Amino acid sequence: MSDSKAPRPQDKVNRQFAADRPNRLWVADFTYVATWQGFVYVAFVIDAFARRIVGWRVSRSAQTPFVLDALEQALFDRRPVRGGLVHHSDRGVQYVSLKYTERHADAGVEPSVRSVGDSYDNALAETINGLYKAEVIWRGGPWRSLEQVEFATLEWVDWFTKEIARADREHSSGRGRSALLCANRRARHGGVTQTKWPPANPGRFNVLAKEGGVQTATHHNTREDLIDPNSAGYGQPEAQHN
């Protein structure tokens, strides 16, 4: 439930997807997956400091309890200090609902929502969605059921988290995080990766061709800074193009 007359939280992030330590900035969004049994929805909560997924949920319903479950997982696992965390999302009714807003208040989390009609104001979350769709959904379909999507998501989140940690450990070798992650993806998929790392225009993949029998995808307007805090332009995405 949401109150259309109630004041909405302001955008406190302003496209600056940077954090000096864990549990300072979380971003949240969800996407959908077509299955033989109907659409299912997948929500993620991402810690901006290390680009790690700290909460996720798969559901047949896109109502508020679904995204709230992903938030609850993140709160339980990370236990952020009251008053020290900003939670950023789009203006979807789920994220500005009374239940979600009340949970923010109970946990001492400061809400932030993007401006209307500008996906770049939640670009980090949409980038994770895009990677998930390209690495899991488009590669592994058609999908039969929620349970199949849920298991594949569990495997991918575990792999993604470990690869982020591995890339951070190996960064001292002189290779950037992006190059390491791209190499790891190619090794995982037998020399073929579905995405350039990091993806460009967040959440907007275009199928281009088949490479080695595997359908590939890419983006326009590559912006490494959305994902890699070591890049020079980190936190400064380009203006959206038509």
mmCIF file of C-alpha atoms in Angstrom:
data_model
loop_
_atom_site.group_PDB
_atom_site.id
_atom_site.type_symbol
_atom_site.label_atom_id
_atom_site.label_comp_id
_atom_site.label_asym_id
_atom_site.label_seq_id
_atom_site.Cartn_x
_atom_site.Cartn_y
_atom_site.Cartn_z
ATOM 1 C CA MET A 1 0.000 0.000 0.000
ATOM 2 C CA SER A 2 1.273 3.468 -0.831
ATOM 3 C CA ASP A 3 -0.110 6.932 -0.281
ATOM 4 C CA SER A 4 0.081 8.939 -3.504
ATOM 5 C CA LYS A 5 -0.270 12.174 -1.510
ATOM 6 C CA ALA A 6 2.511 11.348 0.934
ATOM 7 C CA PRO A 7 5.865 13.073 0.314
ATOM 8 C CA ARG A 8 8.409 10.862 -1.424
ATOM 9 C CA PRO A 9 12.013 10.579 -0.191
ATOM 10 C CA GLN A 10 14.495 12.682 -2.128
ATOM 11 C CA ASP A 11 17.374 11.397 -4.232
ATOM 12 C CA LYS A 12 20.268 11.514 -1.740
ATOM 13 C CA VAL A 13 22.687 9.649 -4.008
ATOM 14 C CA ASN A 14 22.677 11.879 -7.110
ATOM 15 C CA ARG A 15 24.365 9.173 -9.207
ATOM 16 C CA GLN A 16 27.301 8.969 -6.787
ATOM 17 C CA PHE A 17 27.410 5.201 -6.318
ATOM 18 C CA ALA A 18 30.421 5.369 -4.020
ATOM 19 C CA ALA A 19 30.826 4.332 -0.389
ATOM 20 C CA ASP A 20 33.872 4.501 1.856
ATOM 21 C CA ARG A 21 32.942 1.323 3.743
ATOM 22 C CA PRO A 22 30.323 -1.446 3.794
ATOM 23 C CA ASN A 23 26.755 -0.685 4.852
ATOM 24 C CA ARG A 24 26.901 2.965 3.861
ATOM 25 C CA LEU A 25 24.909 2.731 0.615
ATOM 26 C CA TRP A 26 22.637 -0.036 -0.621
ATOM 27 C CA VAL A 27 20.817 0.067 -3.955
ATOM 28 C CA ALA A 28 17.756 -2.025 -4.780
ATOM 29 C CA ASP A 29 15.743 -3.001 -7.834
ATOM 30 C CA PHE A 30 13.908 -5.975 -9.308
ATOM 31 C CA THR A 31 13.380 -7.552 -12.702
ATOM 32 C CA TYR A 32 11.109 -10.204 -14.215
ATOM 33 C CA VAL A 33 11.596 -13.592 -15.857
ATOM 34 C CA ALA A 34 9.161 -15.414 -18.148
ATOM 35 C CA THR A 35 8.573 -19.082 -17.277
ATOM 36 C CA TRP A 36 6.215 -21.764 -18.572
ATOM 37 C CA GLN A 37 4.104 -21.159 -15.461
ATOM 38 C CA GLY A 38 3.964 -17.386 -15.867
ATOM 39 C CA PHE A 39 6.175 -14.473 -14.887
ATOM 40 C CA VAL A 40 8.333 -14.560 -11.782
ATOM 41 C CA TYR A 41 10.137 -11.597 -10.250
ATOM 42 C CA VAL A 42 13.667 -11.334 -8.901
ATOM 43 C CA ALA A 43 14.747 -8.606 -6.456
ATOM 44 C CA PHE A 44 18.288 -7.656 -5.483
ATOM 45 C CA VAL A 45 19.822 -5.459 -2.789
ATOM 46 C CA ILE A 46 23.439 -4.480 -3.515
ATOM 47 C CA ASP A 47 26.055 -2.960 -1.223
ATOM 48 C CA ALA A 48 27.710 -0.194 -3.254
ATOM 49 C CA PHE A 49 31.027 -0.438 -1.409
ATOM 50 C CA ALA A 50 32.065 -3.833 -2.776
ATOM 51 C CA ARG A 51 29.330 -4.315 -5.404
ATOM 52 C CA ARG A 52 28.101 -7.356 -3.515
ATOM 53 C CA ILE A 53 24.558 -8.702 -3.517
ATOM 54 C CA VAL A 54 23.501 -8.708 0.125
ATOM 55 C CA GLY A 55 19.845 -9.642 -0.325
ATOM 56 C CA TRP A 56 17.720 -11.264 -3.027
ATOM 57 C CA ARG A 57 14.352 -12.941 -3.512
ATOM 58 C CA VAL A 58 12.390 -14.725 -6.248
ATOM 59 C CA SER A 59 8.586 -14.528 -6.184
ATOM 60 C CA ARG A 60 5.470 -15.062 -8.272
ATOM 61 C CA SER A 61 4.172 -11.728 -7.006
ATOM 62 C CA ALA A 62 5.649 -8.267 -7.492
ATOM 63 C CA GLN A 63 3.908 -6.903 -4.415
ATOM 64 C CA THR A 64 5.687 -5.179 -1.518
ATOM 65 C CA PRO A 65 6.341 -8.326 0.615
ATOM 66 C CA PHE A 66 8.532 -9.661 -2.182
ATOM 67 C CA VAL A 67 11.019 -6.761 -2.179
ATOM 68 C CA LEU A 68 10.691 -6.497 1.595
ATOM 69 C CA ASP A 69 11.951 -10.083 1.909
ATOM 70 C CA ALA A 70 15.113 -9.159 0.002
ATOM 71 C CA LEU A 71 15.621 -6.190 2.320
ATOM 72 C CA GLU A 72 15.037 -8.345 5.398
ATOM 73 C CA GLN A 73 17.706 -10.784 4.255
ATOM 74 C CA ALA A 74 20.195 -7.947 3.802
ATOM 75 C CA LEU A 75 19.379 -6.447 7.199
ATOM 76 C CA PHE A 76 19.706 -9.819 8.927
ATOM 77 C CA ASP A 77 22.999 -10.736 7.257
ATOM 78 C CA ARG A 78 24.701 -7.340 7.426
ATOM 79 C CA ARG A 79 23.184 -5.754 10.562
ATOM 80 C CA PRO A 80 23.967 -2.133 9.600
ATOM 81 C CA VAL A 81 24.451 0.540 12.243
ATOM 82 C CA ARG A 82 21.347 2.648 12.795
ATOM 83 C CA GLY A 83 21.578 6.004 11.060
ATOM 84 C CA GLY A 84 24.585 5.033 8.964
ATOM 85 C CA LEU A 85 22.971 3.505 5.893
ATOM 86 C CA VAL A 86 21.248 5.019 2.848
ATOM 87 C CA HIS A 87 18.934 2.721 0.858
ATOM 88 C CA HIS A 88 18.444 3.875 -2.748
ATOM 89 C CA SER A 89 15.792 2.607 -5.166
ATOM 90 C CA ASP A 90 13.493 3.722 -7.934
ATOM 91 C CA ARG A 91 10.030 5.155 -7.278
ATOM 92 C CA GLY A 92 8.154 1.901 -7.719
ATOM 93 C CA VAL A 93 5.126 1.500 -5.493
ATOM 94 C CA GLN A 94 6.804 -1.404 -3.712
ATOM 95 C CA TYR A 95 9.725 0.736 -2.547
ATOM 96 C CA VAL A 96 7.659 3.743 -1.470
ATOM 97 C CA SER A 97 4.915 1.663 0.169
ATOM 98 C CA LEU A 98 3.970 2.159 3.793
ATOM 99 C CA LYS A 99 5.355 -1.238 4.842
ATOM 100 C CA TYR A 100 8.711 -0.645 3.175
ATOM 101 C CA THR A 101 8.972 2.875 4.548
ATOM 102 C CA GLU A 102 8.123 1.683 8.059
ATOM 103 C CA ARG A 103 10.806 -1.007 7.872
ATOM 104 C CA HIS A 104 13.350 1.634 6.936
ATOM 105 C CA ALA A 105 12.350 3.639 9.994
ATOM 106 C CA ASP A 106 12.456 0.593 12.277
ATOM 107 C CA ALA A 107 15.952 -0.301 11.102
ATOM 108 C CA GLY A 108 17.279 3.275 11.160
ATOM 109 C CA VAL A 109 17.843 3.280 7.393
ATOM 110 C CA GLU A 110 17.637 6.524 5.422
ATOM 111 C CA PRO A 111 15.567 6.103 2.229
ATOM 112 C CA SER A 112 16.520 7.634 -1.105
ATOM 113 C CA VAL A 113 14.658 7.349 -4.414
ATOM 114 C CA ARG A 114 15.668 8.257 -7.938
ATOM 115 C CA SER A 115 14.115 11.047 -9.952
ATOM 116 C CA VAL A 116 11.171 10.279 -12.214
ATOM 117 C CA GLY A 117 11.944 8.720 -15.617
ATOM 118 C CA ASP A 118 15.744 8.550 -15.351
ATOM 119 C CA SER A 119 17.175 5.035 -15.097
ATOM 120 C CA TYR A 120 20.708 6.353 -14.637
ATOM 121 C CA ASP A 121 19.728 7.566 -11.181
ATOM 122 C CA ASN A 122 19.657 3.894 -10.150
ATOM 123 C CA ALA A 123 22.254 2.732 -12.642
ATOM 124 C CA LEU A 124 24.199 0.417 -10.345
ATOM 125 C CA ALA A 125 21.132 -1.682 -9.488
ATOM 126 C CA GLU A 126 20.013 -1.773 -13.122
ATOM 127 C CA THR A 127 23.498 -2.847 -14.172
ATOM 128 C CA ILE A 128 23.339 -5.827 -11.808
ATOM 129 C CA ASN A 129 19.916 -6.684 -13.239
ATOM 130 C CA GLY A 130 21.377 -6.536 -16.746
ATOM 131 C CA LEU A 131 24.270 -8.810 -15.843
ATOM 132 C CA TYR A 132 21.900 -11.284 -14.209
ATOM 133 C CA LYS A 133 19.631 -11.379 -17.255
ATOM 134 C CA ALA A 134 22.557 -11.868 -19.662
ATOM 135 C CA GLU A 135 24.573 -14.314 -17.580
ATOM 136 C CA VAL A 136 21.671 -16.424 -16.293
ATOM 137 C CA ILE A 137 18.259 -15.833 -17.841
ATOM 138 C CA TRP A 138 19.025 -15.446 -21.541
ATOM 139 C CA ARG A 139 21.702 -18.143 -21.413
ATOM 140 C CA GLY A 140 19.725 -20.729 -19.436
ATOM 141 C CA GLY A 141 16.165 -20.439 -20.752
ATOM 142 C CA PRO A 142 13.514 -21.393 -21.468
ATOM 143 C CA TRP A 143 12.565 -21.527 -17.800
ATOM 144 C CA ARG A 144 9.968 -23.989 -16.569
ATOM 145 C CA SER A 145 9.193 -22.786 -13.053
ATOM 146 C CA LEU A 146 9.940 -20.438 -10.188
ATOM 147 C CA GLU A 147 11.967 -23.178 -8.509
ATOM 148 C CA GLN A 148 14.245 -23.513 -11.510
ATOM 149 C CA VAL A 149 14.830 -19.753 -11.657
ATOM 150 C CA GLU A 150 15.396 -19.618 -7.908
ATOM 151 C CA PHE A 151 18.058 -22.333 -7.964
ATOM 152 C CA ALA A 152 19.867 -20.740 -10.914
ATOM 153 C CA THR A 153 19.761 -17.348 -9.152
ATOM 154 C CA LEU A 154 21.202 -18.868 -5.982
ATOM 155 C CA GLU A 155 24.105 -20.350 -7.942
ATOM 156 C CA TRP A 156 24.764 -17.080 -9.787
ATOM 157 C CA VAL A 157 24.672 -14.898 -6.672
ATOM 158 C CA ASP A 158 27.137 -17.243 -4.975
ATOM 159 C CA TRP A 159 29.417 -17.211 -8.025
ATOM 160 C CA PHE A 160 29.137 -13.447 -8.517
ATOM 161 C CA THR A 161 29.983 -12.746 -4.861
ATOM 162 C CA LYS A 162 33.021 -15.003 -4.955
ATOM 163 C CA GLU A 163 34.274 -13.484 -8.206
ATOM 164 C CA ILE A 164 33.971 -9.952 -6.843
ATOM 165 C CA ALA A 165 36.006 -11.001 -3.792
ATOM 166 C CA ARG A 166 38.555 -12.785 -5.970
ATOM 167 C CA ALA A 167 38.947 -9.783 -8.265
ATOM 168 C CA ASP A 168 39.486 -7.521 -5.263
ATOM 169 C CA ARG A 169 42.185 -9.839 -3.891
ATOM 170 C CA GLU A 170 43.945 -10.052 -7.249
ATOM 171 C CA HIS A 171 43.704 -6.355 -7.999
ATOM 172 C CA SER A 172 47.169 -5.818 -6.524
ATOM 173 C CA SER A 173 48.552 -7.800 -9.489
ATOM 174 C CA GLY A 174 48.074 -4.688 -11.607
ATOM 175 C CA ARG A 175 45.011 -5.804 -13.537
ATOM 176 C CA GLY A 176 41.820 -3.845 -12.981
ATOM 177 C CA ARG A 177 38.776 -5.448 -11.421
ATOM 178 C CA SER A 178 36.892 -5.235 -14.710
ATOM 179 C CA ALA A 179 39.531 -7.166 -16.666
ATOM 180 C CA LEU A 180 39.702 -9.856 -14.003
ATOM 181 C CA LEU A 181 35.954 -10.319 -13.921
ATOM 182 C CA CYS A 182 35.734 -10.480 -17.699
ATOM 183 C CA ALA A 183 38.477 -13.132 -17.821
ATOM 184 C CA ASN A 184 36.752 -15.135 -15.104
ATOM 185 C CA ARG A 185 33.457 -15.005 -17.002
ATOM 186 C CA ARG A 186 35.119 -16.295 -20.167
ATOM 187 C CA ALA A 187 36.688 -19.164 -18.225
ATOM 188 C CA ARG A 188 33.331 -19.986 -16.668
ATOM 189 C CA HIS A 189 31.560 -20.119 -20.034
ATOM 190 C CA GLY A 190 34.229 -22.011 -21.957
ATOM 191 C CA GLY A 191 35.853 -18.968 -23.531
ATOM 192 C CA VAL A 192 32.590 -17.191 -24.361
ATOM 193 C CA THR A 193 31.092 -14.454 -22.260
ATOM 194 C CA GLN A 194 27.687 -12.927 -22.855
ATOM 195 C CA THR A 195 28.628 -9.437 -21.820
ATOM 196 C CA LYS A 196 31.399 -6.965 -22.066
ATOM 197 C CA TRP A 197 32.566 -6.219 -18.533
ATOM 198 C CA PRO A 198 31.234 -4.080 -17.206
ATOM 199 C CA PRO A 199 28.050 -3.656 -19.246
ATOM 200 C CA ALA A 200 27.220 -0.296 -20.698
ATOM 201 C CA ASN A 201 23.754 1.291 -20.796
ATOM 202 C CA PRO A 202 22.492 -0.401 -17.611
ATOM 203 C CA GLY A 203 19.729 -2.926 -17.930
ATOM 204 C CA ARG A 204 19.414 -2.549 -21.703
ATOM 205 C CA PHE A 205 21.059 -5.488 -23.448
ATOM 206 C CA ASN A 206 20.694 -6.058 -27.172
ATOM 207 C CA VAL A 207 21.147 -9.459 -28.761
ATOM 208 C CA LEU A 208 23.796 -9.123 -31.457
ATOM 209 C CA ALA A 209 24.957 -12.468 -32.789
ATOM 210 C CA LYS A 210 25.831 -16.044 -31.992
ATOM 211 C CA GLU A 211 29.399 -16.729 -30.974
ATOM 212 C CA GLY A 212 30.538 -20.333 -30.805
ATOM 213 C CA GLY A 213 26.914 -21.474 -30.706
ATOM 214 C CA VAL A 214 26.122 -19.221 -27.756
ATOM 215 C CA GLN A 215 23.987 -16.134 -28.155
ATOM 216 C CA THR A 216 25.910 -13.046 -27.139
ATOM 217 C CA ALA A 217 24.745 -9.668 -25.941
ATOM 218 C CA THR A 218 26.187 -6.256 -25.312
ATOM 219 C CA HIS A 219 25.215 -2.683 -24.446
ATOM 220 C CA HIS A 220 25.710 0.758 -25.890
ATOM 221 C CA ASN A 221 27.693 3.577 -24.249
ATOM 222 C CA THR A 222 30.088 1.565 -22.086
ATOM 223 C CA ARG A 223 30.609 3.121 -18.659
ATOM 224 C CA GLU A 224 33.163 1.195 -16.624
ATOM 225 C CA ASP A 225 32.808 3.609 -13.718
ATOM 226 C CA LEU A 226 29.348 2.301 -12.806
ATOM 227 C CA ILE A 227 30.817 -0.968 -11.562
ATOM 228 C CA ASP A 228 34.538 -0.409 -11.074
ATOM 229 C CA PRO A 229 35.384 2.165 -8.364
ATOM 230 C CA ASN A 230 39.008 2.101 -9.523
ATOM 231 C CA SER A 231 38.166 3.725 -12.849
ATOM 232 C CA ALA A 232 38.737 7.425 -13.302
ATOM 233 C CA GLY A 233 35.133 8.337 -13.998
ATOM 234 C CA TYR A 234 33.577 6.242 -11.238
ATOM 235 C CA GLY A 235 30.181 7.500 -10.105
ATOM 236 C CA GLN A 236 29.683 9.847 -13.043
ATOM 237 C CA PRO A 237 27.465 8.093 -15.608
ATOM 238 C CA GLU A 238 26.679 9.749 -18.892
ATOM 239 C CA ALA A 239 23.386 11.394 -19.625
ATOM 240 C CA GLN A 240 20.843 8.927 -20.984
ATOM 241 C CA HIS A 241 20.609 8.720 -24.767
ATOM 242 C CA ASN A 242 17.431 8.103 -26.723
#
